[in-house]
Short mmCIF file of C-alpha atoms and ligand atoms in Angstrom, two decimals:
data_model
loop_
_atom_site.label_atom_id
_atom_site.label_comp_id
_atom_site.label_asym_id
_atom_site.label_seq_id
_atom_site.Cartn_x
_atom_site.Cartn_y
_atom_site.Cartn_z
CA UNK E 1 165.80 61.14 226.98
CA UNK E 2 165.23 57.22 226.24
CA UNK E 3 164.83 55.09 229.06
CA UNK E 4 165.99 52.49 226.88
CA UNK E 5 163.48 50.09 227.96
CA UNK E 6 161.61 48.83 224.83
CA UNK E 7 158.01 48.79 225.17
CA UNK E 8 155.20 46.89 223.36
CA UNK E 9 151.47 47.36 224.45
CA UNK E 10 148.18 48.29 223.64
CA UNK E 11 146.93 50.98 225.50
CA UNK E 12 143.18 52.03 225.88
CA UNK E 13 142.12 55.58 225.78
CA UNK E 14 140.47 56.10 229.11
CA UNK E 15 137.85 58.56 227.85
CA UNK E 16 136.81 56.49 224.75
CA UNK E 17 137.64 52.94 225.46
CA UNK E 18 136.76 51.96 221.60
CA UNK E 19 139.80 54.03 220.75
CA UNK E 20 143.27 52.63 221.50
CA UNK E 21 147.16 53.04 220.66
CA UNK E 22 149.87 50.56 219.99
CA UNK E 23 153.06 51.71 221.59
CA UNK E 24 155.92 49.86 220.11
CA UNK E 25 159.09 51.55 220.95
CA UNK E 26 161.60 49.38 219.05
CA UNK E 27 163.22 51.52 216.49
CA UNK E 28 163.28 48.80 213.86
CA UNK E 29 159.65 48.58 214.09
CA UNK E 30 158.77 52.38 212.79
CA UNK E 31 156.35 51.53 210.34
CA UNK E 32 156.10 55.09 208.80
CA UNK E 33 158.19 57.52 207.09
CA UNK E 34 159.26 60.58 209.08
CA UNK E 35 157.63 63.76 207.76
CA UNK E 36 160.10 66.44 206.28
CA UNK E 37 160.84 69.10 209.02
CA UNK E 38 159.63 72.79 207.80
CA UNK E 39 162.04 75.29 207.78
CA UNK E 40 160.95 78.19 210.03
CA UNK E 41 159.82 80.96 207.66
CA UNK E 42 161.46 84.39 209.06
CA UNK E 43 159.62 86.62 206.37
CA UNK E 44 157.36 89.16 208.02
CA UNK E 45 155.44 90.34 204.60
CA UNK E 46 155.06 88.32 201.42
CA UNK E 47 153.77 90.15 198.41
CA UNK E 48 151.42 87.60 197.04
CA UNK E 49 150.06 86.16 200.10
CA UNK E 50 146.57 86.85 200.70
CA UNK E 51 146.63 87.04 204.42
CA UNK E 52 149.41 89.60 204.50
CA UNK E 53 148.82 93.36 205.54
CA UNK E 54 148.23 95.43 202.15
CA UNK E 55 146.52 92.43 200.27
CA UNK E 56 143.22 92.49 202.20
CA UNK E 57 141.41 93.04 198.65
CA UNK E 58 142.56 89.25 197.89
CA UNK E 59 140.05 87.90 200.51
CA UNK E 60 136.47 88.11 201.10
CA UNK E 61 135.41 91.12 203.52
CA UNK E 62 136.79 91.78 206.66
CA UNK E 63 134.12 90.22 209.42
CA UNK E 64 136.20 91.51 212.48
CA UNK E 65 139.52 93.42 212.58
CA UNK E 66 141.56 94.00 215.83
CA UNK E 67 142.33 96.35 217.16
CA UNK E 68 141.11 98.23 214.02
CA UNK E 69 140.83 97.62 210.43
CA UNK E 70 143.94 99.82 209.54
CA UNK E 71 146.44 98.49 212.17
CA UNK E 72 144.95 95.06 212.47
CA UNK E 73 146.94 92.48 214.15
CA UNK E 74 144.09 89.91 214.04
CA UNK E 75 141.54 89.76 211.04
CA UNK E 76 138.60 87.59 210.58
CA UNK E 77 137.37 86.58 207.12
CA UNK E 78 134.88 84.48 205.31
CA UNK E 79 136.47 81.28 204.08
CA UNK E 80 137.11 82.02 200.36
CA UNK E 81 136.18 78.05 199.63
CA UNK E 82 133.75 77.30 202.79
CA UNK E 83 133.29 73.66 203.15
CA UNK E 84 129.92 74.37 204.61
CA UNK E 85 127.70 77.35 203.42
CA UNK E 86 124.33 78.99 203.52
CA UNK E 87 120.93 77.29 202.96
CA UNK E 88 120.60 75.49 199.68
CA UNK E 89 117.13 74.71 198.20
CA UNK E 90 118.12 70.94 198.13
CA UNK E 91 117.10 70.32 201.83
CA UNK E 92 117.48 66.97 203.52
CA UNK E 93 117.45 63.93 201.29
CA UNK E 94 117.21 60.26 202.36
CA UNK E 95 117.18 57.43 199.75
CA UNK E 96 117.17 53.93 201.36
CA UNK E 97 120.01 53.94 203.87
CA UNK E 98 121.52 56.98 202.32
CA UNK E 99 120.86 59.95 204.52
CA UNK E 100 122.06 63.28 203.46
CA UNK E 101 121.93 66.61 205.23
CA UNK E 102 122.11 69.82 203.69
CA UNK E 103 125.86 71.09 204.09
CA UNK E 104 124.73 73.93 205.73
CA UNK E 105 126.88 76.28 208.35
CA UNK E 106 129.42 79.01 208.82
CA UNK E 107 133.45 78.71 207.68
CA UNK E 108 135.61 81.48 208.68
CA UNK E 109 139.30 82.12 208.74
CA UNK E 110 140.87 83.89 211.63
CA UNK E 111 144.25 85.55 210.30
CA UNK E 112 146.01 85.02 213.60
CA UNK E 113 148.54 87.65 213.25
CA UNK E 114 149.74 90.23 210.68
CA UNK E 115 153.31 88.86 210.44
CA UNK E 116 153.46 86.38 207.76
CA UNK E 117 156.04 83.88 209.27
CA UNK E 118 154.81 84.21 212.79
CA UNK E 119 154.33 81.04 214.84
CA UNK E 120 152.13 80.31 217.90
CA UNK E 121 155.20 79.80 219.99
CA UNK E 122 156.60 83.19 219.02
CA UNK E 123 153.49 84.92 219.60
CA UNK E 124 153.39 87.28 222.68
CA UNK E 125 151.32 86.20 225.75
CA UNK E 126 149.28 89.20 225.21
CA UNK E 127 148.58 88.61 221.48
CA UNK E 128 147.66 85.21 222.26
CA UNK E 129 145.20 86.13 224.90
CA UNK E 130 143.70 88.50 222.35
CA UNK E 131 143.45 85.57 220.03
CA UNK E 132 141.79 83.17 222.47
CA UNK E 133 139.34 86.24 223.30
CA UNK E 134 138.49 86.40 219.51
CA UNK E 135 137.67 82.66 219.21
CA UNK E 136 135.47 82.92 222.29
CA UNK E 137 133.61 86.02 220.92
CA UNK E 138 133.19 84.11 217.49
CA UNK E 139 131.72 80.94 218.90
CA UNK E 140 129.42 82.95 221.12
CA UNK E 141 128.20 85.05 218.13
CA UNK E 142 127.56 81.86 216.21
CA UNK E 143 125.54 80.07 218.68
CA UNK E 144 123.70 83.23 219.42
CA UNK E 145 122.77 83.82 215.75
CA UNK E 146 121.45 80.45 214.72
CA UNK E 147 119.85 77.71 216.95
CA UNK E 148 120.43 74.98 214.02
CA UNK E 149 124.40 75.27 214.80
CA UNK E 150 125.15 72.33 217.46
CA UNK E 151 128.80 72.88 217.64
CA UNK E 152 131.26 75.36 216.59
CA UNK E 153 134.78 73.84 216.21
CA UNK E 154 137.91 76.07 216.15
CA UNK E 155 140.86 74.69 214.78
CA UNK E 156 144.19 75.43 213.44
CA UNK E 157 146.32 73.56 210.68
CA UNK E 158 150.14 74.54 210.75
CA UNK E 159 152.57 73.21 208.16
CA UNK E 160 151.85 70.98 204.86
CA UNK E 161 151.78 67.80 206.77
CA UNK E 162 148.83 69.25 208.86
CA UNK E 163 146.94 70.24 205.95
CA UNK E 164 147.66 73.92 205.74
CA UNK E 165 147.31 75.32 202.19
CA UNK E 166 148.30 78.86 203.33
CA UNK E 167 151.56 79.21 205.12
CA UNK E 168 150.71 82.57 206.75
CA UNK E 169 149.59 81.63 210.30
CA UNK E 170 145.77 81.02 210.60
CA UNK E 171 143.08 79.34 212.52
CA UNK E 172 139.69 78.38 211.09
CA UNK E 173 136.06 78.22 212.69
CA UNK E 174 133.60 76.06 211.53
CA UNK E 175 129.75 76.21 212.85
CA UNK E 176 128.33 72.71 212.13
CA UNK E 177 124.48 71.28 212.08
CA UNK E 178 125.96 68.36 213.65
CA UNK E 179 127.92 67.26 216.51
CA UNK E 180 131.37 65.95 215.44
CA UNK E 181 131.69 62.22 216.10
CA UNK E 182 135.01 62.25 218.47
CA UNK E 183 133.20 64.92 220.54
CA UNK E 184 130.04 63.08 220.54
CA UNK E 185 131.84 60.07 221.85
CA UNK E 186 134.11 62.00 224.49
CA UNK E 187 130.76 63.83 225.71
CA UNK E 188 128.62 60.45 225.76
CA UNK E 189 131.62 58.36 227.43
CA UNK E 190 132.31 61.02 229.91
CA UNK E 191 128.54 61.37 230.81
CA UNK E 192 128.31 57.69 231.50
CA UNK E 193 131.56 58.05 233.70
CA UNK E 194 129.88 60.73 235.61
CA UNK E 195 126.73 58.57 236.09
CA UNK E 196 128.59 55.99 237.73
CA UNK E 197 131.33 57.58 239.73
CA UNK E 198 129.82 61.07 240.12
CA UNK E 199 133.20 62.42 238.96
CA UNK E 200 134.56 64.27 236.11
CA UNK E 201 136.85 61.83 234.23
CA UNK E 202 138.77 64.74 232.81
CA UNK E 203 139.14 66.11 236.49
CA UNK E 204 140.11 62.43 237.57
CA UNK E 205 142.85 62.34 235.02
CA UNK E 206 144.26 65.85 236.01
CA UNK E 207 144.25 64.46 239.67
CA UNK E 208 146.20 61.46 238.49
CA UNK E 209 148.70 63.45 236.49
CA UNK E 210 149.22 65.75 239.60
CA UNK E 211 149.63 62.43 241.72
CA UNK E 212 153.57 61.92 242.02
CA UNK E 213 153.84 58.03 241.95
CA UNK E 214 151.77 55.01 242.86
CA UNK E 215 152.74 51.34 243.60
CA UNK E 216 151.14 48.31 242.75
CA UNK E 217 151.72 45.28 245.00
CA UNK E 218 151.45 41.80 244.57
CA UNK E 219 148.10 40.47 246.48
CA UNK E 220 149.80 37.39 248.04
CA UNK E 221 153.44 37.93 248.80
CA UNK E 222 152.73 41.75 249.13
CA UNK E 223 155.98 42.47 247.02
CA UNK E 224 155.89 45.52 244.71
CA UNK E 225 154.87 44.56 241.23
CA UNK E 226 154.90 47.68 239.42
CA UNK E 227 155.78 51.29 240.53
CA UNK E 228 154.06 53.88 238.47
CA UNK E 229 155.42 57.50 237.92
CA UNK E 230 152.13 59.03 237.18
CA UNK E 231 153.21 62.81 237.27
CA UNK E 232 155.48 61.89 234.30
CA UNK E 233 152.81 62.96 231.87
CA UNK E 234 152.75 66.63 232.94
CA UNK E 235 154.23 68.64 230.31
CA UNK E 236 153.61 72.39 231.58
CA UNK E 237 151.53 73.61 234.54
CA UNK E 238 150.00 77.11 235.01
CA UNK E 239 148.11 78.71 237.97
CA UNK E 240 144.84 77.87 236.00
CA UNK E 241 145.64 75.58 233.30
CA UNK E 242 147.94 72.06 232.90
CA UNK E 243 149.22 70.42 229.90
CA UNK E 244 149.18 66.59 229.71
CA UNK E 245 150.66 64.18 227.29
CA UNK E 246 148.02 61.54 227.12
CA UNK E 247 148.87 58.08 228.43
CA UNK E 248 147.24 56.50 225.16
CA UNK E 249 147.07 59.08 222.33
CA UNK E 250 146.81 58.76 218.80
CA UNK E 251 149.78 61.01 217.80
CA UNK E 252 153.10 60.50 219.42
CA UNK E 253 153.44 63.94 220.51
CA UNK E 254 149.76 64.88 221.11
CA UNK E 255 149.38 67.15 224.04
CA UNK E 256 146.24 68.34 225.54
CA UNK E 257 145.70 71.60 227.68
CA UNK E 258 142.83 71.53 230.27
CA UNK E 259 141.61 74.00 232.72
CA UNK E 260 142.64 72.91 236.34
CA UNK E 261 139.36 73.67 237.71
CA UNK E 262 136.47 72.23 236.41
CA UNK E 263 134.88 74.04 233.53
CA UNK E 264 132.69 72.50 230.84
CA UNK E 265 132.48 75.61 228.42
CA UNK E 266 135.28 77.37 226.49
CA UNK E 267 133.04 80.40 226.04
CA UNK E 268 132.78 80.89 230.14
CA UNK E 269 136.60 81.05 230.34
CA UNK E 270 137.54 84.75 231.31
CA UNK E 271 140.40 86.83 230.22
CA UNK E 272 142.31 86.05 233.49
CA UNK E 273 141.85 82.49 232.34
CA UNK E 274 143.05 82.94 229.05
CA UNK E 275 145.97 85.11 230.13
CA UNK E 276 147.43 81.83 231.90
CA UNK E 277 146.13 79.64 229.04
CA UNK E 278 148.09 81.55 226.64
CA UNK E 279 151.25 81.12 228.79
CA UNK E 280 150.79 77.35 229.04
CA UNK E 281 150.09 77.26 225.19
CA UNK E 282 153.01 79.31 224.49
CA UNK E 283 155.46 77.22 226.45
CA UNK E 284 153.88 73.79 225.24
CA UNK E 285 154.50 75.09 221.66
CA UNK E 286 157.93 76.04 222.42
CA UNK E 287 158.75 72.64 223.81
CA UNK E 288 156.83 71.02 220.82
CA UNK E 289 158.95 73.30 218.23
CA UNK E 290 162.13 72.46 220.07
CA UNK E 291 161.78 68.76 220.37
CA UNK E 292 160.34 68.33 216.92
CA UNK E 293 162.87 71.11 215.21
CA UNK E 294 159.73 72.78 213.72
CA UNK E 295 156.35 71.13 214.73
CA UNK E 296 153.61 70.55 212.13
CA UNK E 297 150.35 70.09 213.91
CA UNK E 298 146.71 70.69 214.19
CA UNK E 299 145.05 72.05 217.11
CA UNK E 300 141.31 71.99 218.03
CA UNK E 301 139.34 72.86 220.95
CA UNK E 302 136.45 70.62 222.43
CA UNK E 303 133.97 72.26 224.20
CA UNK E 304 130.43 71.14 225.82
CA UNK E 305 128.00 71.17 222.70
CA UNK E 306 125.17 73.79 223.00
CA UNK E 307 121.63 72.51 222.17
CA UNK E 308 119.35 69.75 223.37
CA UNK E 309 121.54 66.65 222.20
CA UNK E 310 123.36 66.51 225.65
CA UNK E 311 121.51 68.84 227.87
CA UNK E 312 123.09 67.97 231.09
CA UNK E 313 126.61 67.68 230.71
CA UNK E 314 127.95 70.73 232.38
CA UNK E 315 129.37 68.58 235.40
CA UNK E 316 130.60 65.71 233.27
CA UNK E 317 132.42 67.32 230.47
CA UNK E 318 135.58 69.38 230.68
CA UNK E 319 136.62 71.72 227.68
CA UNK E 320 140.25 71.33 226.39
CA UNK E 321 142.74 71.76 223.45
CA UNK E 322 144.06 69.02 221.86
CA UNK E 323 147.23 69.40 219.91
CA UNK E 324 148.11 66.80 217.39
CA UNK E 325 151.65 67.46 215.85
CA UNK E 326 152.03 65.45 212.77
CA UNK E 327 155.13 63.45 212.41
CA UNK E 328 154.01 60.60 209.92
CA UNK E 329 151.15 59.98 207.82
CA UNK E 330 148.64 57.12 208.98
CA UNK E 331 148.88 54.11 206.77
CA UNK E 332 147.11 51.03 205.95
CA UNK E 333 147.16 49.50 209.49
CA UNK E 334 146.30 52.64 211.14
CA UNK E 335 143.38 53.26 208.80
CA UNK E 336 142.22 49.60 208.74
CA UNK E 337 142.46 48.95 212.54
CA UNK E 338 141.97 52.65 213.78
CA UNK E 339 144.84 51.43 215.95
CA UNK E 340 147.59 54.39 215.80
CA UNK E 341 151.16 53.07 216.33
CA UNK E 342 153.62 55.11 218.38
CA UNK E 343 157.30 54.27 218.42
CA UNK E 344 157.99 56.90 221.09
CA UNK E 345 156.48 55.91 224.48
CA UNK E 346 154.27 58.69 225.89
CA UNK E 347 156.54 58.78 228.98
CA UNK E 348 159.61 59.61 226.92
CA UNK E 349 157.77 61.99 224.93
CA UNK E 350 156.59 63.75 227.91
CA UNK E 351 160.14 63.79 229.48
CA UNK E 352 161.64 65.11 226.50
CA UNK E 353 159.05 67.86 226.24
CA UNK E 354 159.71 68.68 229.75
CA UNK E 355 163.53 68.97 229.34
CA UNK E 356 163.14 71.05 226.24
CA UNK E 357 162.65 74.28 228.51
CA UNK E 358 163.87 75.44 231.83
ZN1 ZN C 401 151.22 86.40 204.70
ZN1 ZN C 402 136.47 68.36 235.19
ZN1 ZN C 403 138.64 66.01 223.16
#
């Protein structure tokens, strides 16, 4: 669905105000090349795939297998080419303005499913619940094992455009000695908001998304200036979770999933929470797959960081999953300005996603 109305406006991310997006929906303005769609891989098993059953020798040893090593459906292994590793004897080095930190950390691969061509939207809700439980377990274990770990990032790359180097469905977990910049900004800005308004900004955004509509009146004449259909950003709603298309987001089809009730830490979500989250995730991914005709995407979890950098953000930060489908390659304008271009309005994107499923 396209409302036909052309939009050209710069929208400010309400959580990180230094981040903005240029929404320019005139088709002729499309500045980027469309990514090729990936065909769905129907294969259950591929002989030379290191993540397929029977090829366990091709990966580093198993750390965790569920339900057991022989009949595993989910398997965690060390990354063969870790981005971060054990302590080196180099230590931290500084020269002038050049600061270097030892690339210390952990990097693991979570093989999401034993079947090769399986996608998130095809997995059963039960399986997804199990996968979320594994994410939670490994995050907890990482934090517990090492106080130097400041953040455990769980993410997934799916499709070549999203940087996936192995087709077999998998997620990754990286335990970092720093808090990633984008999360740092979110935590800091939402804390500032909390100090001013005594409210979690994410909770306020959810309340706004669940408000049906709002009308702005002209101060002098009392005439209607603009009618805003606020509820139009909701993509999927469960009992405990909601999927929202942000009003200003870098990627055209970006969707965020958040707990409806305030919760700062992903690891405090229960199995009952995960059962509902799994359903909302599956349906959201089904919608994206349908509208994009095979979505290539990254997703990652943002949860309140541990440690003493942000000691009191339990009330101001609200954990969430960010799903970023990749439909174009950021070009010079985006890289140079930090301003991402959306040629689909977030309102249209949300409407198309809502209409994709009953
Ligand atoms: Zn495979
Ligand atoms: Zn909240
Ligand atoms: Zn975030």
